Amino acid sequence: MSLGMTGPEEVSVDAITLFVLLLSACIIIGHLLEKSQWLTESISALLIGLCCGVVILLSTQGKSSHVLVFNEELFFIYLLPPIIFNAGFQMKKKHFFRNFSTIILFGAVGTLISFFIITLGSLQLFKKLDIGFLEIGDYLALGAILSATDSVCTLQVLNQEETPLLYSLVFGEGVVNDATSVVLFNAIQRFDLSHITSTIALQFIGNFLYLFFTSTVLGIGVGLLSAYIIRKLYFGRHSTDREVALMILMAYLSYMMAELFYLSGILTVFFCGIVMSHYTWHNVTECSRVTTKHTFATLSFVSQIFIFLYVGMDALDMEKWTVVSKSPGTSVGVSLILLALVLIGRAAFIFPLCFISNLTKKSQNDKIGFKQQVTIWWAGLMRGAVSVALAYNQFARSGHTQMLGNAIMITSTITIVLFTTVVGGLLTKSLVRFLLPLQKHSGSTMMSDFSSQKSLNLPLLIGQESEADIGGTNIPQVPSLRMLLTTPTNTVHHYWRKFDDAVMRPAFGGRGFVRYAPGSPPELVVQ
Amino acid sequence: MSLGMTGPEEVSVDAITLFVLLLSACIIIGHLLEKSQWLTESISALLIGLCCGVVILLSTQGKSSHVLVFNEELFFIYLLPPIIFNAGFQMKKKHFFRNFSTIILFGAVGTLISFFIITLGSLQLFKKLDIGFLEIGDYLALGAILSATDSVCTLQVLNQEETPLLYSLVFGEGVVNDATSVVLFNAIQRFDLSHITSTIALQFIGNFLYLFFTSTVLGIGVGLLSAYIIRKLYFGRHSTDREVALMILMAYLSYMMAELFYLSGILTVFFCGIVMSHYTWHNVTECSRVTTKHTFATLSFVSQIFIFLYVGMDALDMEKWTVVSKSPGTSVGVSLILLALVLIGRAAFIFPLCFISNLTKKSQNDKIGFKQQVTIWWAGLMRGAVSVALAYNQFARSGHTQMLGNAIMITSTITIVLFTTVVGGLLTKSLVRFLLPLQKHSGSTMMSDFSSQKSLNLPLLIGQESEADIGGTNIPQVPSLRMLLTTPTNTVHHYWRKFDDAVMRPAFGGRGFVRYAPGSPPELVVQ
């Protein structure tokens, strides 16, 4: 009504209008470019952000505008949770849990290896460059910042339908290494990591296990609570708006509680998404199912575009570049060194850990082939908004962007993010098609084409049961069935299914315990 | 991931977690209280907010916590738009446009009458009380603040299904008087209203007409643009997430653009909602229809609860009360005087304007009876979050809460808001049932019971056509049909229908031009 009266808020009205306008433009352009093999929505958002940054710079005569500066809080509190939650919600649980040990190996041990290589490498190589003073903590932070795979980028280039194994490995790694990053950052602030003793190493491992366990339990707990509440309270008389609101609020609650307790919010909200899709989603009305499914997907979609737009605009904020431009050679050198370290750091853990992982697998089908290893290495190279946010957090904390060392670290991070996002985004799809042509021609691409226009009454593609169900009613899903027949059923999975059917589902609902009849009248029969 | 590292944001994590937790609690409690005739979700949210405020106060030993202080920006930028948009989106257009002239009369002339009575009354009566210095502008602002009907409160107590005429009149008045308030506030800041000349009065009328016209045109324009884009671009190949995202973004865009151009955002987003439900909504896939309908309703629902929770918590922020507590008698006196002025101010325009409105109506059925007039008077008495936000804006602008006059104005506003919301919320439903028992027993309550559980495939209750459609397939809707037969079709409406069918629908879609078949396959045929 009367925002016009108030002074300081006027600026944010400007900024919000601009962002909403750009987001709409990105969606429309993304739609028009859908047929293009190269340009994805994320890259076009990045480019639109860059263009918009140029326009703002020109219109403000080269001065930086606050619109451009990356806001960590906005990113971590509002944009990231819906993306990770939706990934958990729409995750094919079978692939994720089959490769759980490998994912943990990548996310925990792999991130550590990468961290040490980047930290030690930069410590050695930066000595020769004149980049001003950096503390040992800065190098350690740099290692932590650049060793984390960006889950948001992964979602952009890997398709769950086309390459389910790759997707679950690389995306799962991105989720798990968030916990590693939290532990690393805490460790950097608490311990003197330049003298690593066995006690500190053990403490570190203990911290990781504690954090991983508590974050997971919190996510699962909130998810189960939502399932229980909706199952018990809405018994017989459903109210769509309340159900949808409660699901959204409780999903967000899990993330915020994790942040409040200094846990890994990403891990928590991811597991909350998995639990909600397995139990809660089956307890709500048909309307609520369609609504939540598409609302979560839409929120995630808009947040992703927003992030890339934001990273693109932020890249042109001038303050940091003016400091750096005094020594362009050093800046380019630092960026190249860091890029090389990222490449080497990732290679140094993907190939050895894949080898170890393959040793534990009996069936040839379960092993990760060399071409797949290369794709995993490549697809996880992208660094994104998480790196930018962390770089700002570390190097711009007390307004120290004016110092050469800090400014170079931020600009180099942004350079790496832009470079890996654009190159990775442009080439990954083609690389996947080139290296793994077999999977492309199997039934799954057909499947994804079908599922993109799937009917209202089709259940979500979640978990093994749903897949089998869809296979039965629609197209026989050849590769999935073949894998099911050739690989021996995992014992853990077998006992889990028994436990799920005997204890969990009767208490928390889920498929089979809330009768689901497509096209049924609005009054669904609840057991 | 790493919010724990950063200092200032920690507090907001606390606050967000608390609010999300309370919102979930309100939804669950609201559900449990659904059968209660007295307690509505809004009152329980208000009470929970008050209780929570007490707990926070006790735990911080009486110091105020920033969590409690009302944030205008949050309210006007994020909470209000979804509520008003959804009201427009789900509005029964027939009732709204049939009573359009009466609504404008109430919203524009009525608000002015109420404004003058409250301003002049307080100017006269406050002289006898010792309330510190207040400028003439403060009295004018007080009039503007307390003469505005709160649309959010109206939504809480009036049911569109049960009392469509009352709902459209009182809610429509609330939307239109937003434009009046913007004009009033601008006028207060620009002109010297203590010497009203005919020029200023003419300027005022001109401003109102300009603002009303531009705000409406902007809303309709953005709505039509969204319909056109979705119709043209998504031709034949639908993508649910993009459609939903675009609809949400463009709805929000209309509000933000109105704020940017100093127009009435509420009026704009309301008309945008009406246009989107009439055209855009029919151009999207079936999934998108279900999703947008429930997403808008859920967003609005959560925002409403949030607002009442917030008002309840804010009421216990201590700073203003400690200043006021030094002169409790004056404070109570001011509150009582203002409450009386609000009652008189509203009576002073409802009854005369209803009389004028009745003169223009030929049919006895169209006239507003005395009992209905009383209900309209009562239902619009509630003052809500808009008043609180405006009171803060006027009286706490430069940290002047310490001054007695300002503190009393804020606490009196809060007192009136709490009193009218609780009393209005508790009694309005019963009053409506007592004064207008006929409408209660007609088919419409049945209808609303049915529609609360309505099936996925049922179209929205929008506009005359949809209603007829529902009447045909479900229950014959007696009162609506009877009214249609007894009242002569409005000429304006007749020509509008012709224009709509010949020009608008072919260009922007809408029912009949995007073939709608319930339960049809996902590939909808688009003309």
PDB file of C-alpha atoms in Angstrom, chain A residues 236-421:
ATOM      1  CA  GLY A 236     -10.857 -39.186   6.926  1.00  0.00           C
ATOM      2  CA  ARG A 237     -11.286 -35.475   6.385  1.00  0.00           C
ATOM      3  CA  HIS A 238      -8.673 -33.993   4.169  1.00  0.00           C
ATOM      4  CA  SER A 239      -7.843 -30.355   3.689  1.00  0.00           C
ATOM      5  CA  THR A 240      -5.505 -29.807   0.786  1.00  0.00           C
ATOM      6  CA  ASP A 241      -4.190 -26.392   1.752  1.00  0.00           C
ATOM      7  CA  ARG A 242      -3.316 -27.439   5.282  1.00  0.00           C
ATOM      8  CA  GLU A 243      -1.553 -30.578   4.100  1.00  0.00           C
ATOM      9  CA  VAL A 244       0.478 -28.720   1.500  1.00  0.00           C
ATOM     10  CA  ALA A 245       1.342 -25.949   3.949  1.00  0.00           C
ATOM     11  CA  LEU A 246       2.367 -28.432   6.622  1.00  0.00           C
ATOM     12  CA  MET A 247       4.596 -30.383   4.241  1.00  0.00           C
ATOM     13  CA  ILE A 248       6.353 -27.248   3.019  1.00  0.00           C
ATOM     14  CA  LEU A 249       6.744 -25.820   6.507  1.00  0.00           C
ATOM     15  CA  MET A 250       8.056 -29.023   8.054  1.00  0.00           C
ATOM     16  CA  ALA A 251      10.520 -29.569   5.220  1.00  0.00           C
ATOM     17  CA  TYR A 252      11.851 -26.087   5.781  1.00  0.00           C
ATOM     18  CA  LEU A 253      11.789 -26.603   9.524  1.00  0.00           C
ATOM     19  CA  SER A 254      14.181 -29.541   9.204  1.00  0.00           C
ATOM     20  CA  TYR A 255      16.702 -27.355   7.391  1.00  0.00           C
ATOM     21  CA  MET A 256      16.417 -24.453   9.819  1.00  0.00           C
ATOM     22  CA  MET A 257      16.691 -26.702  12.857  1.00  0.00           C
ATOM     23  CA  ALA A 258      19.856 -28.248  11.434  1.00  0.00           C
ATOM     24  CA  GLU A 259      21.307 -24.779  10.924  1.00  0.00           C
ATOM     25  CA  LEU A 260      20.266 -23.788  14.423  1.00  0.00           C
ATOM     26  CA  PHE A 261      22.104 -26.759  15.916  1.00  0.00           C
ATOM     27  CA  TYR A 262      25.180 -26.212  13.679  1.00  0.00           C
ATOM     28  CA  LEU A 263      24.500 -29.402  11.755  1.00  0.00           C
ATOM     29  CA  SER A 264      24.572 -29.927   8.009  1.00  0.00           C
ATOM     30  CA  GLY A 265      21.284 -28.452   6.805  1.00  0.00           C
ATOM     31  CA  ILE A 266      21.765 -29.855   3.319  1.00  0.00           C
ATOM     32  CA  LEU A 267      22.113 -33.411   4.583  1.00  0.00           C
ATOM     33  CA  THR A 268      19.118 -32.985   6.891  1.00  0.00           C
ATOM     34  CA  VAL A 269      16.748 -31.523   4.333  1.00  0.00           C
ATOM     35  CA  PHE A 270      17.853 -34.096   1.767  1.00  0.00           C
ATOM     36  CA  PHE A 271      16.932 -36.996   4.042  1.00  0.00           C
ATOM     37  CA  CYS A 272      13.758 -35.211   5.064  1.00  0.00           C
ATOM     38  CA  GLY A 273      12.835 -35.095   1.361  1.00  0.00           C
ATOM     39  CA  ILE A 274      13.500 -38.817   0.971  1.00  0.00           C
ATOM     40  CA  VAL A 275      11.357 -39.696   3.993  1.00  0.00           C
ATOM     41  CA  MET A 276       8.566 -37.352   2.945  1.00  0.00           C
ATOM     42  CA  SER A 277       8.375 -38.885  -0.514  1.00  0.00           C
ATOM     43  CA  HIS A 278       8.331 -42.381   0.990  1.00  0.00           C
ATOM     44  CA  TYR A 279       5.738 -41.815   3.714  1.00  0.00           C
ATOM     45  CA  THR A 280       4.132 -38.383   4.000  1.00  0.00           C
ATOM     46  CA  TRP A 281       3.372 -37.984   0.316  1.00  0.00           C
ATOM     47  CA  HIS A 282       1.242 -41.111   0.342  1.00  0.00           C
ATOM     48  CA  ASN A 283      -0.854 -39.891   3.270  1.00  0.00           C
ATOM     49  CA  VAL A 284      -2.235 -36.789   1.585  1.00  0.00           C
ATOM     50  CA  THR A 285      -5.070 -36.277  -0.891  1.00  0.00           C
ATOM     51  CA  GLU A 286      -4.627 -36.664  -4.595  1.00  0.00           C
ATOM     52  CA  CYS A 287      -4.815 -32.880  -5.043  1.00  0.00           C
ATOM     53  CA  SER A 288      -2.096 -32.397  -2.469  1.00  0.00           C
ATOM     54  CA  ARG A 289       0.112 -34.956  -4.182  1.00  0.00           C
ATOM     55  CA  VAL A 290      -0.045 -33.189  -7.506  1.00  0.00           C
ATOM     56  CA  THR A 291       0.351 -29.810  -5.836  1.00  0.00           C
ATOM     57  CA  THR A 292       3.307 -30.691  -3.614  1.00  0.00           C
ATOM     58  CA  LYS A 293       5.110 -32.535  -6.368  1.00  0.00           C
ATOM     59  CA  HIS A 294       4.903 -29.604  -8.761  1.00  0.00           C
ATOM     60  CA  THR A 295       5.318 -26.928  -6.112  1.00  0.00           C
ATOM     61  CA  PHE A 296       8.555 -28.441  -4.851  1.00  0.00           C
ATOM     62  CA  ALA A 297       9.809 -28.859  -8.407  1.00  0.00           C
ATOM     63  CA  THR A 298       8.849 -25.279  -9.283  1.00  0.00           C
ATOM     64  CA  LEU A 299      10.437 -23.812  -6.173  1.00  0.00           C
ATOM     65  CA  SER A 300      13.619 -25.728  -6.879  1.00  0.00           C
ATOM     66  CA  PHE A 301      13.558 -24.689 -10.528  1.00  0.00           C
ATOM     67  CA  VAL A 302      13.115 -20.999  -9.746  1.00  0.00           C
ATOM     68  CA  SER A 303      15.783 -21.104  -7.027  1.00  0.00           C
ATOM     69  CA  GLN A 304      18.270 -22.672  -9.413  1.00  0.00           C
ATOM     70  CA  ILE A 305      17.704 -20.041 -12.059  1.00  0.00           C
ATOM     71  CA  PHE A 306      17.890 -17.362  -9.404  1.00  0.00           C
ATOM     72  CA  ILE A 307      21.259 -18.662  -8.210  1.00  0.00           C
ATOM     73  CA  PHE A 308      22.826 -18.696 -11.656  1.00  0.00           C
ATOM     74  CA  LEU A 309      21.412 -15.271 -12.422  1.00  0.00           C
ATOM     75  CA  TYR A 310      22.816 -14.022  -9.162  1.00  0.00           C
ATOM     76  CA  VAL A 311      26.265 -15.531  -9.701  1.00  0.00           C
ATOM     77  CA  GLY A 312      26.328 -13.953 -13.167  1.00  0.00           C
ATOM     78  CA  MET A 313      25.384 -10.525 -11.839  1.00  0.00           C
ATOM     79  CA  ASP A 314      27.716 -10.726  -8.877  1.00  0.00           C
ATOM     80  CA  ALA A 315      30.661 -11.514 -11.140  1.00  0.00           C
ATOM     81  CA  LEU A 316      30.493  -7.952 -12.438  1.00  0.00           C
ATOM     82  CA  ASP A 317      30.487  -6.210  -9.099  1.00  0.00           C
ATOM     83  CA  MET A 318      33.441  -3.890  -9.620  1.00  0.00           C
ATOM     84  CA  GLU A 319      35.039  -3.392  -6.223  1.00  0.00           C
ATOM     85  CA  LYS A 320      37.013  -6.623  -6.178  1.00  0.00           C
ATOM     86  CA  TRP A 321      38.080  -6.358  -9.795  1.00  0.00           C
ATOM     87  CA  THR A 322      39.508  -2.859  -9.451  1.00  0.00           C
ATOM     88  CA  VAL A 323      41.822  -4.076  -6.679  1.00  0.00           C
ATOM     89  CA  VAL A 324      42.849  -7.097  -8.704  1.00  0.00           C
ATOM     90  CA  SER A 325      43.316  -5.232 -11.986  1.00  0.00           C
ATOM     91  CA  LYS A 326      46.508  -3.657 -10.647  1.00  0.00           C
ATOM     92  CA  SER A 327      48.260  -6.997 -10.995  1.00  0.00           C
ATOM     93  CA  PRO A 328      46.500  -8.874 -13.804  1.00  0.00           C
ATOM     94  CA  GLY A 329      49.303 -11.406 -14.310  1.00  0.00           C
ATOM     95  CA  THR A 330      49.205 -12.649 -10.731  1.00  0.00           C
ATOM     96  CA  SER A 331      45.443 -12.909 -10.833  1.00  0.00           C
ATOM     97  CA  VAL A 332      45.446 -15.020 -13.987  1.00  0.00           C
ATOM     98  CA  GLY A 333      48.228 -17.151 -12.509  1.00  0.00           C
ATOM     99  CA  VAL A 334      46.323 -17.801  -9.313  1.00  0.00           C
ATOM    100  CA  SER A 335      43.171 -18.730 -11.215  1.00  0.00           C
ATOM    101  CA  LEU A 336      45.056 -21.149 -13.454  1.00  0.00           C
ATOM    102  CA  ILE A 337      46.864 -22.765 -10.534  1.00  0.00           C
ATOM    103  CA  LEU A 338      43.643 -23.218  -8.608  1.00  0.00           C
ATOM    104  CA  LEU A 339      41.851 -24.614 -11.638  1.00  0.00           C
ATOM    105  CA  ALA A 340      44.652 -27.133 -12.153  1.00  0.00           C
ATOM    106  CA  LEU A 341      44.551 -28.074  -8.465  1.00  0.00           C
ATOM    107  CA  VAL A 342      40.790 -28.622  -8.652  1.00  0.00           C
ATOM    108  CA  LEU A 343      41.260 -30.915 -11.670  1.00  0.00           C
ATOM    109  CA  ILE A 344      44.100 -32.845 -10.021  1.00  0.00           C
ATOM    110  CA  GLY A 345      42.425 -32.929  -6.595  1.00  0.00           C
ATOM    111  CA  ARG A 346      39.329 -34.521  -8.035  1.00  0.00           C
ATOM    112  CA  ALA A 347      41.238 -37.004 -10.170  1.00  0.00           C
ATOM    113  CA  ALA A 348      43.330 -37.962  -7.124  1.00  0.00           C
ATOM    114  CA  PHE A 349      40.329 -39.363  -5.312  1.00  0.00           C
ATOM    115  CA  ILE A 350      37.857 -40.451  -7.991  1.00  0.00           C
ATOM    116  CA  PHE A 351      40.093 -43.060  -9.627  1.00  0.00           C
ATOM    117  CA  PRO A 352      41.599 -44.638  -6.459  1.00  0.00           C
ATOM    118  CA  LEU A 353      38.253 -44.650  -4.617  1.00  0.00           C
ATOM    119  CA  CYS A 354      36.451 -46.159  -7.611  1.00  0.00           C
ATOM    120  CA  PHE A 355      39.101 -48.859  -7.610  1.00  0.00           C
ATOM    121  CA  ILE A 356      38.477 -49.568  -3.913  1.00  0.00           C
ATOM    122  CA  SER A 357      34.718 -49.461  -4.424  1.00  0.00           C
ATOM    123  CA  ASN A 358      34.988 -51.917  -7.325  1.00  0.00           C
ATOM    124  CA  LEU A 359      36.920 -54.364  -5.139  1.00  0.00           C
ATOM    125  CA  THR A 360      33.909 -54.712  -2.837  1.00  0.00           C
ATOM    126  CA  LYS A 361      31.447 -55.387  -5.668  1.00  0.00           C
ATOM    127  CA  LYS A 362      31.064 -58.971  -6.803  1.00  0.00           C
ATOM    128  CA  SER A 363      28.950 -58.510  -9.900  1.00  0.00           C
ATOM    129  CA  GLN A 364      30.565 -57.044 -13.001  1.00  0.00           C
ATOM    130  CA  ASN A 365      27.451 -54.976 -13.566  1.00  0.00           C
ATOM    131  CA  ASP A 366      27.841 -53.129 -10.272  1.00  0.00           C
ATOM    132  CA  LYS A 367      31.425 -52.072 -10.942  1.00  0.00           C
ATOM    133  CA  ILE A 368      32.169 -48.563 -12.121  1.00  0.00           C
ATOM    134  CA  GLY A 369      33.864 -48.692 -15.517  1.00  0.00           C
ATOM    135  CA  PHE A 370      36.726 -46.414 -16.559  1.00  0.00           C
ATOM    136  CA  LYS A 371      34.561 -44.337 -18.876  1.00  0.00           C
ATOM    137  CA  GLN A 372      32.067 -43.873 -16.075  1.00  0.00           C
ATOM    138  CA  GLN A 373      34.913 -42.853 -13.774  1.00  0.00           C
ATOM    139  CA  VAL A 374      35.985 -40.179 -16.265  1.00  0.00           C
ATOM    140  CA  THR A 375      32.423 -38.910 -16.455  1.00  0.00           C
ATOM    141  CA  ILE A 376      32.139 -38.842 -12.660  1.00  0.00           C
ATOM    142  CA  TRP A 377      35.401 -36.930 -12.487  1.00  0.00           C
ATOM    143  CA  TRP A 378      34.252 -34.427 -15.086  1.00  0.00           C
ATOM    144  CA  ALA A 379      30.677 -33.991 -13.891  1.00  0.00           C
ATOM    145  CA  GLY A 380      31.777 -33.179 -10.357  1.00  0.00           C
ATOM    146  CA  LEU A 381      34.310 -30.561 -11.428  1.00  0.00           C
ATOM    147  CA  MET A 382      31.850 -27.721 -11.539  1.00  0.00           C
ATOM    148  CA  ARG A 383      32.048 -25.210  -8.747  1.00  0.00           C
ATOM    149  CA  GLY A 384      29.045 -22.994  -8.188  1.00  0.00           C
ATOM    150  CA  ALA A 385      27.233 -20.630  -5.899  1.00  0.00           C
ATOM    151  CA  VAL A 386      28.238 -22.530  -2.753  1.00  0.00           C
ATOM    152  CA  SER A 387      31.897 -21.780  -3.512  1.00  0.00           C
ATOM    153  CA  VAL A 388      31.121 -18.120  -4.181  1.00  0.00           C
ATOM    154  CA  ALA A 389      29.168 -17.816  -0.946  1.00  0.00           C
ATOM    155  CA  LEU A 390      31.916 -19.479   1.067  1.00  0.00           C
ATOM    156  CA  ALA A 391      34.612 -17.381  -0.593  1.00  0.00           C
ATOM    157  CA  TYR A 392      32.773 -14.209   0.401  1.00  0.00           C
ATOM    158  CA  ASN A 393      32.302 -15.565   3.868  1.00  0.00           C
ATOM    159  CA  GLN A 394      36.015 -16.240   4.298  1.00  0.00           C
ATOM    160  CA  PHE A 395      37.675 -13.449   2.354  1.00  0.00           C
ATOM    161  CA  ALA A 396      35.282 -10.516   2.628  1.00  0.00           C
ATOM    162  CA  ARG A 397      34.279 -10.982   6.234  1.00  0.00           C
ATOM    163  CA  SER A 398      35.372  -7.746   7.797  1.00  0.00           C
ATOM    164  CA  GLY A 399      35.364  -5.654   4.650  1.00  0.00           C
ATOM    165  CA  HIS A 400      38.837  -6.799   3.662  1.00  0.00           C
ATOM    166  CA  THR A 401      38.088  -6.947  -0.058  1.00  0.00           C
ATOM    167  CA  GLN A 402      40.454  -4.018  -0.433  1.00  0.00           C
ATOM    168  CA  MET A 403      43.441  -6.222   0.421  1.00  0.00           C
ATOM    169  CA  LEU A 404      45.078  -7.709  -2.646  1.00  0.00           C
ATOM    170  CA  GLY A 405      45.275 -11.274  -1.313  1.00  0.00           C
ATOM    171  CA  ASN A 406      41.618 -11.423  -0.359  1.00  0.00           C
ATOM    172  CA  ALA A 407      40.458  -9.745  -3.549  1.00  0.00           C
ATOM    173  CA  ILE A 408      42.473 -12.189  -5.662  1.00  0.00           C
ATOM    174  CA  MET A 409      40.995 -15.161  -3.805  1.00  0.00           C
ATOM    175  CA  ILE A 410      37.456 -13.938  -4.436  1.00  0.00           C
ATOM    176  CA  THR A 411      38.000 -13.071  -8.087  1.00  0.00           C
ATOM    177  CA  SER A 412      39.807 -16.362  -8.699  1.00  0.00           C
ATOM    178  CA  THR A 413      36.939 -18.276  -7.132  1.00  0.00           C
ATOM    179  CA  ILE A 414      34.472 -16.399  -9.326  1.00  0.00           C
ATOM    180  CA  THR A 415      36.649 -17.046 -12.383  1.00  0.00           C
ATOM    181  CA  ILE A 416      36.741 -20.766 -11.609  1.00  0.00           C
ATOM    182  CA  VAL A 417      33.001 -20.838 -10.980  1.00  0.00           C
ATOM    183  CA  LEU A 418      32.202 -19.067 -14.243  1.00  0.00           C
ATOM    184  CA  PHE A 419      34.686 -21.148 -16.212  1.00  0.00           C
ATOM    185  CA  THR A 420      33.666 -24.546 -14.830  1.00  0.00           C
ATOM    186  CA  THR A 421      29.955 -23.755 -14.986  1.00  0.00           C
TER     187      THR A 421
END
